[in-house]
Amino acid sequence: MASLRDIRNRINSVKSTQQVTRAMKMVAAAKLRRAQERIFQTRPYAFQLAEVISHLQGHVDPGTHPLFQPRAERQAALLVVVTADRGLAGAFNANIIKLTEQTIARDYAELEQAGRLYLYCVGRKGYDYFRRRNYQIVANRQGFFDRLTFDIAREISEDIVNGYLEGRWDEVRIVYNEFRNTIAQNRIVEPFLPIPPERFLTPIMERELGRRPQLRPGYRVDYIFEPSPQAILDALVPRYLNYQIWRILLESYAAEQGARMVAMDNATTNAEELLHQLRLKYNRARQDAITKEILEITSGAEALAKGGS
């Protein structure tokens, strides 16, 4: 049985851990508020830009733009895996890693065996995991989430697009966590290149689309394009791809802070329950020790009394 000193030391250790988890929860909550503001500001423009691109595709020949035309044969593919740089966020990173492995096994097993599946890792956790398993990693971007800027998103987008135009890969998909609310995320595998003819909708996009006023049957929204749909498409496609990466990075960062806040809140609660159990154990051990001392004193007194008589 543990001594009173051992139990006291463990109580102090759990208290220290609880202070750390409570502080981490508060930091994550503050970061989450800022991340939520940024993603809520970014989503409307990103969604509307995707809608305009989808509408433009119906007015031009997809074959006239290299980023719209599917390759005749898929010789190689790229998966962009967006995780966090740090842990202590529950299953946030593990869920994306698991989804990536499931996607590889389901859709890219032959390419992976042939050595023509490439990973673009954003975040240290995904990079560490896949590096140890000898996947072909073409890039590793980490250490920027706390100072995330649009320039970083543009650099990542340009890396991916340049590799696609050079023929290094024929298909690009992005695996990431979409921010749903403080306690939940949506795990997404989103097609990036070639730009799909049918607009890809995440659960959040579908929800936002469902909230819009619906046109009466027989009516549709149309646009007037100046100077021409093709010219506008050429100008908007790079902006669209950059903004998609920007939105995805913001989604992942907000989801990470939400997951960390929940994980640290659970850890703080668990520490409190553990402290309660340790205090009960300490009190029982203390009572046992006192009872033992009383019995020893009583026995000694009785022995002395009998010896004196």
Short mmCIF file of C-alpha atoms in Angstrom, two decimals:
data_model
loop_
_atom_site.label_atom_id
_atom_site.label_comp_id
_atom_site.label_asym_id
_atom_site.label_seq_id
_atom_site.Cartn_x
_atom_site.Cartn_y
_atom_site.Cartn_z
CA MET A 1 0.00 0.00 0.00
CA ALA A 2 1.27 3.50 -0.91
CA SER A 3 2.52 5.59 1.97
CA LEU A 4 0.99 8.93 2.94
CA ARG A 5 4.01 10.70 1.47
CA ASP A 6 3.58 8.90 -1.86
CA ILE A 7 -0.09 9.85 -2.01
CA ARG A 8 0.68 13.49 -1.14
CA ASN A 9 3.33 13.62 -3.86
CA ARG A 10 0.88 12.23 -6.38
CA ILE A 11 -1.80 14.73 -5.34
CA ASN A 12 0.67 17.59 -5.86
CA SER A 13 1.67 16.16 -9.24
CA VAL A 14 -1.95 15.91 -10.42
CA LYS A 15 -2.62 19.47 -9.19
CA SER A 16 0.33 20.75 -11.24
CA THR A 17 -0.90 18.87 -14.31
CA GLN A 18 -4.39 20.27 -13.81
CA GLN A 19 -3.01 23.81 -13.71
CA VAL A 20 -1.22 23.20 -17.02
CA THR A 21 -4.28 21.71 -18.74
CA ARG A 22 -6.50 24.54 -17.48
CA ALA A 23 -4.05 27.12 -18.82
CA MET A 24 -3.82 25.32 -22.17
CA LYS A 25 -7.60 25.27 -22.38
CA MET A 26 -7.75 29.04 -21.86
CA VAL A 27 -5.06 29.64 -24.49
CA ALA A 28 -6.85 27.39 -26.99
CA ALA A 29 -10.15 29.17 -26.28
CA ALA A 30 -8.56 32.56 -27.01
CA LYS A 31 -6.99 31.27 -30.24
CA LEU A 32 -10.26 29.63 -31.23
CA ARG A 33 -12.17 32.91 -30.99
CA ARG A 34 -9.72 34.61 -33.34
CA ALA A 35 -9.69 31.61 -35.69
CA GLN A 36 -13.49 31.54 -35.80
CA GLU A 37 -13.62 35.21 -36.74
CA ARG A 38 -11.19 34.62 -39.61
CA ILE A 39 -12.94 31.55 -40.99
CA PHE A 40 -16.39 33.16 -40.76
CA GLN A 41 -15.05 36.13 -42.71
CA THR A 42 -13.37 33.92 -45.30
CA ARG A 43 -16.11 31.39 -46.02
CA PRO A 44 -18.64 33.64 -47.82
CA TYR A 45 -16.08 34.88 -50.34
CA ALA A 46 -14.57 31.42 -50.87
CA PHE A 47 -18.00 29.83 -51.37
CA GLN A 48 -19.14 32.57 -53.76
CA LEU A 49 -15.90 32.37 -55.73
CA ALA A 50 -16.36 28.61 -56.11
CA GLU A 51 -19.91 29.22 -57.32
CA VAL A 52 -18.73 31.71 -59.97
CA ILE A 53 -16.05 29.27 -61.17
CA SER A 54 -18.65 26.51 -61.41
CA HIS A 55 -20.96 28.81 -63.39
CA LEU A 56 -18.15 29.86 -65.73
CA GLN A 57 -17.38 26.23 -66.53
CA GLY A 58 -20.76 26.01 -68.23
CA HIS A 59 -19.88 28.88 -70.57
CA VAL A 60 -16.45 27.78 -71.80
CA ASP A 61 -14.89 24.64 -73.21
CA PRO A 62 -13.12 22.89 -70.30
CA GLY A 63 -10.42 21.76 -72.72
CA THR A 64 -9.26 25.34 -73.17
CA HIS A 65 -7.89 25.51 -69.62
CA PRO A 66 -5.26 22.97 -68.45
CA LEU A 67 -6.55 22.92 -64.86
CA PHE A 68 -10.04 21.81 -65.88
CA GLN A 69 -9.22 18.99 -68.27
CA PRO A 70 -8.81 15.53 -66.67
CA ARG A 71 -5.74 13.57 -67.74
CA ALA A 72 -6.35 10.68 -70.11
CA GLU A 73 -4.56 8.33 -67.72
CA ARG A 74 -3.73 8.73 -64.04
CA GLN A 75 -0.02 8.02 -63.85
CA ALA A 76 0.63 9.71 -60.50
CA ALA A 77 -1.32 11.43 -57.74
CA LEU A 78 -0.72 13.87 -54.91
CA LEU A 79 -2.43 13.90 -51.51
CA VAL A 80 -2.14 17.09 -49.49
CA VAL A 81 -2.41 16.09 -45.81
CA VAL A 82 -3.23 18.94 -43.41
CA THR A 83 -2.55 18.17 -39.74
CA ALA A 84 -1.33 20.22 -36.77
CA ASP A 85 2.21 20.94 -35.61
CA ARG A 86 1.38 19.92 -32.03
CA GLY A 87 -0.55 17.20 -30.29
CA LEU A 88 -2.71 17.34 -27.14
CA ALA A 89 -5.76 17.87 -29.36
CA GLY A 90 -7.62 14.61 -28.89
CA ALA A 91 -8.06 12.61 -32.08
CA PHE A 92 -7.59 15.65 -34.35
CA ASN A 93 -4.37 14.44 -36.00
CA ALA A 94 -5.10 10.71 -35.73
CA ASN A 95 -8.40 11.12 -37.59
CA ILE A 96 -6.72 12.80 -40.58
CA ILE A 97 -3.91 10.26 -40.67
CA LYS A 98 -6.42 7.42 -40.54
CA LEU A 99 -8.56 9.00 -43.28
CA THR A 100 -5.46 9.48 -45.45
CA GLU A 101 -4.49 5.81 -45.09
CA GLN A 102 -8.05 4.74 -45.87
CA THR A 103 -8.07 6.94 -48.98
CA ILE A 104 -4.75 5.49 -50.14
CA ALA A 105 -5.92 1.91 -49.59
CA ARG A 106 -9.22 2.56 -51.38
CA ASP A 107 -8.20 4.79 -54.30
CA TYR A 108 -4.42 4.78 -54.69
CA ALA A 109 -3.15 1.34 -53.68
CA GLU A 110 -1.67 0.59 -57.12
CA LEU A 111 0.00 3.99 -57.41
CA GLU A 112 1.41 3.66 -53.89
CA GLN A 113 2.89 0.25 -54.70
CA ALA A 114 4.33 1.60 -57.94
CA GLY A 115 5.94 4.54 -56.13
CA ARG A 116 3.83 7.14 -57.92
CA LEU A 117 1.79 8.39 -54.99
CA TYR A 118 3.14 11.56 -53.40
CA LEU A 119 2.28 13.34 -50.17
CA TYR A 120 2.43 17.06 -49.52
CA CYS A 121 2.47 17.36 -45.72
CA VAL A 122 1.19 20.50 -44.04
CA GLY A 123 1.78 20.23 -40.30
CA ARG A 124 4.45 18.32 -38.37
CA LYS A 125 2.28 15.50 -37.04
CA GLY A 126 1.35 14.18 -40.46
CA TYR A 127 4.91 14.56 -41.72
CA ASP A 128 6.41 12.65 -38.77
CA TYR A 129 3.93 9.81 -39.18
CA PHE A 130 4.27 9.29 -42.92
CA ARG A 131 8.04 9.87 -42.96
CA ARG A 132 8.52 6.98 -40.56
CA ARG A 133 6.52 4.75 -42.94
CA ASN A 134 8.63 5.68 -45.98
CA TYR A 135 5.94 7.44 -48.02
CA GLN A 136 7.14 9.70 -50.81
CA ILE A 137 6.87 13.19 -49.32
CA VAL A 138 7.47 15.97 -51.82
CA ALA A 139 7.10 18.87 -49.37
CA ASN A 140 6.85 19.54 -45.66
CA ARG A 141 5.34 22.80 -44.48
CA GLN A 142 5.16 23.39 -40.74
CA GLY A 143 5.61 25.97 -38.01
CA PHE A 144 3.40 28.69 -39.49
CA PHE A 145 -0.10 28.13 -38.13
CA ASP A 146 0.24 30.66 -35.31
CA ARG A 147 1.27 33.30 -37.86
CA LEU A 148 -0.79 32.08 -40.80
CA THR A 149 -0.94 34.49 -43.76
CA PHE A 150 -2.41 34.42 -47.23
CA ASP A 151 1.10 34.39 -48.73
CA ILE A 152 1.71 30.95 -47.20
CA ALA A 153 -1.50 29.65 -48.77
CA ARG A 154 -0.47 31.10 -52.14
CA GLU A 155 2.96 29.45 -51.95
CA ILE A 156 1.42 26.06 -51.19
CA SER A 157 -1.11 26.48 -54.01
CA GLU A 158 1.61 27.46 -56.49
CA ASP A 159 3.71 24.42 -55.51
CA ILE A 160 0.78 22.10 -56.16
CA VAL A 161 -0.31 23.76 -59.42
CA ASN A 162 3.24 23.91 -60.82
CA GLY A 163 3.71 20.20 -60.14
CA TYR A 164 0.42 19.47 -61.87
CA LEU A 165 1.28 21.56 -64.93
CA GLU A 166 4.72 19.93 -65.12
CA GLY A 167 3.09 16.51 -65.16
CA ARG A 168 4.52 15.34 -61.82
CA TRP A 169 1.01 14.28 -60.75
CA ASP A 170 -2.28 13.93 -62.60
CA GLU A 171 -4.65 14.32 -59.69
CA VAL A 172 -4.58 16.27 -56.43
CA ARG A 173 -6.82 15.80 -53.40
CA ILE A 174 -6.66 17.48 -49.99
CA VAL A 175 -7.35 15.73 -46.67
CA TYR A 176 -8.23 18.06 -43.80
CA ASN A 177 -10.54 18.81 -40.88
CA GLU A 178 -13.37 21.23 -41.60
CA PHE A 179 -14.45 23.33 -38.63
CA ARG A 180 -18.05 22.46 -37.73
CA ASN A 181 -18.31 23.81 -34.20
CA THR A 182 -16.30 23.99 -31.00
CA ILE A 183 -16.60 20.28 -30.22
CA ALA A 184 -16.78 18.66 -33.66
CA GLN A 185 -15.01 18.61 -37.02
CA ASN A 186 -15.83 17.18 -40.44
CA ARG A 187 -13.12 15.01 -42.01
CA ILE A 188 -12.91 15.98 -45.68
CA VAL A 189 -11.19 14.55 -48.77
CA GLU A 190 -11.62 17.36 -51.29
CA PRO A 191 -10.68 17.19 -55.00
CA PHE A 192 -8.38 20.06 -55.92
CA LEU A 193 -6.97 19.35 -59.39
CA PRO A 194 -8.22 18.99 -62.00
CA ILE A 195 -11.01 21.33 -60.95
CA PRO A 196 -14.07 19.07 -60.98
CA PRO A 197 -16.93 19.86 -63.39
CA GLU A 198 -19.44 19.43 -60.58
CA ARG A 199 -18.92 21.76 -57.64
CA PHE A 200 -17.65 19.89 -54.57
CA LEU A 201 -19.67 20.63 -51.43
CA THR A 202 -18.56 19.97 -47.88
CA PRO A 203 -21.22 19.53 -45.15
CA ILE A 204 -20.76 23.18 -44.16
CA MET A 205 -21.16 24.32 -47.78
CA GLU A 206 -24.33 22.25 -48.14
CA ARG A 207 -25.71 23.79 -44.94
CA GLU A 208 -24.93 27.32 -46.11
CA LEU A 209 -26.43 26.60 -49.54
CA GLY A 210 -29.60 25.30 -47.90
CA ARG A 211 -30.02 28.56 -45.99
CA ARG A 212 -30.11 30.69 -49.12
CA PRO A 213 -33.43 31.87 -50.54
CA GLN A 214 -34.48 29.54 -53.35
CA LEU A 215 -35.58 30.83 -56.75
CA ARG A 216 -39.01 29.96 -58.01
CA PRO A 217 -39.21 27.03 -60.45
CA GLY A 218 -38.26 28.06 -63.98
CA TYR A 219 -35.95 30.85 -62.82
CA ARG A 220 -32.18 30.78 -62.65
CA VAL A 221 -29.33 33.14 -61.84
CA ASP A 222 -27.32 34.35 -64.80
CA TYR A 223 -24.27 36.60 -65.09
CA ILE A 224 -23.08 39.18 -67.59
CA PHE A 225 -19.39 38.54 -68.32
CA GLU A 226 -17.05 41.33 -69.42
CA PRO A 227 -14.81 41.10 -71.38
CA SER A 228 -15.56 37.35 -71.87
CA PRO A 229 -16.12 34.20 -69.81
CA GLN A 230 -12.73 32.81 -70.92
CA ALA A 231 -10.82 35.95 -69.90
CA ILE A 232 -12.54 36.07 -66.53
CA LEU A 233 -11.91 32.37 -66.00
CA ASP A 234 -8.20 32.76 -66.71
CA ALA A 235 -8.03 35.58 -64.16
CA LEU A 236 -10.14 33.92 -61.48
CA VAL A 237 -8.76 30.36 -61.50
CA PRO A 238 -5.44 31.21 -59.75
CA ARG A 239 -7.30 33.35 -57.22
CA TYR A 240 -9.83 30.56 -56.67
CA LEU A 241 -7.15 27.92 -56.03
CA ASN A 242 -5.20 30.20 -53.70
CA TYR A 243 -8.32 31.03 -51.76
CA GLN A 244 -9.33 27.37 -51.48
CA ILE A 245 -5.99 26.58 -49.83
CA TRP A 246 -6.38 29.64 -47.59
CA ARG A 247 -9.87 28.51 -46.52
CA ILE A 248 -8.67 24.95 -45.87
CA LEU A 249 -5.77 26.13 -43.69
CA LEU A 250 -8.11 28.36 -41.69
CA GLU A 251 -10.64 25.54 -41.34
CA SER A 252 -7.96 23.19 -40.05
CA TYR A 253 -6.52 25.73 -37.62
CA ALA A 254 -9.92 26.59 -36.14
CA ALA A 255 -10.77 22.89 -35.86
CA GLU A 256 -7.42 22.23 -34.15
CA GLN A 257 -8.01 24.89 -31.50
CA GLY A 258 -11.53 23.61 -30.87
CA ALA A 259 -10.25 20.05 -30.50
CA ARG A 260 -7.45 21.16 -28.17
CA MET A 261 -9.80 23.20 -26.01
CA VAL A 262 -12.14 20.22 -25.61
CA ALA A 263 -9.24 17.84 -24.93
CA MET A 264 -7.77 20.11 -22.26
CA ASP A 265 -11.19 20.64 -20.69
CA ASN A 266 -11.64 16.87 -20.47
CA ALA A 267 -8.14 16.50 -19.04
CA THR A 268 -8.88 19.14 -16.40
CA THR A 269 -12.13 17.38 -15.46
CA ASN A 270 -10.38 14.02 -15.30
CA ALA A 271 -7.68 15.51 -13.07
CA GLU A 272 -10.34 16.81 -10.70
CA GLU A 273 -11.91 13.34 -10.49
CA LEU A 274 -8.49 11.79 -9.90
CA LEU A 275 -7.78 14.32 -7.14
CA HIS A 276 -11.06 13.40 -5.47
CA GLN A 277 -10.12 9.72 -5.52
CA LEU A 278 -6.60 10.43 -4.23
CA ARG A 279 -7.94 12.56 -1.39
CA LEU A 280 -10.28 9.75 -0.35
CA LYS A 281 -7.38 7.32 -0.53
CA TYR A 282 -5.21 9.70 1.50
CA ASN A 283 -7.88 10.16 4.17
CA ARG A 284 -8.43 6.41 4.46
CA ALA A 285 -4.70 5.78 4.74
CA ARG A 286 -4.42 8.56 7.34
CA GLN A 287 -7.31 7.12 9.34
CA ASP A 288 -5.75 3.66 9.15
CA ALA A 289 -2.46 5.08 10.41
CA ILE A 290 -4.17 6.91 13.30
CA THR A 291 -6.19 3.82 14.21
CA LYS A 292 -3.02 1.74 14.16
CA GLU A 293 -1.24 4.21 16.44
CA ILE A 294 -4.19 4.26 18.86
CA LEU A 295 -4.22 0.46 18.97
CA GLU A 296 -0.48 0.41 19.64
CA ILE A 297 -0.82 2.97 22.44
CA THR A 298 -3.77 1.11 23.96
CA SER A 299 -1.95 -2.20 23.80
CA GLY A 300 1.13 -0.67 25.36
CA ALA A 301 -0.92 0.88 28.15
CA GLU A 302 -2.64 -2.42 28.87
CA ALA A 303 0.71 -4.20 28.93
CA LEU A 304 2.12 -1.67 31.39
CA ALA A 305 -0.98 -1.98 33.57
CA LYS A 306 -0.70 -5.75 33.69
CA GLY A 307 3.02 -5.57 34.43
CA GLY A 308 2.46 -3.15 37.31
CA SER A 309 -0.17 -5.35 38.94
#
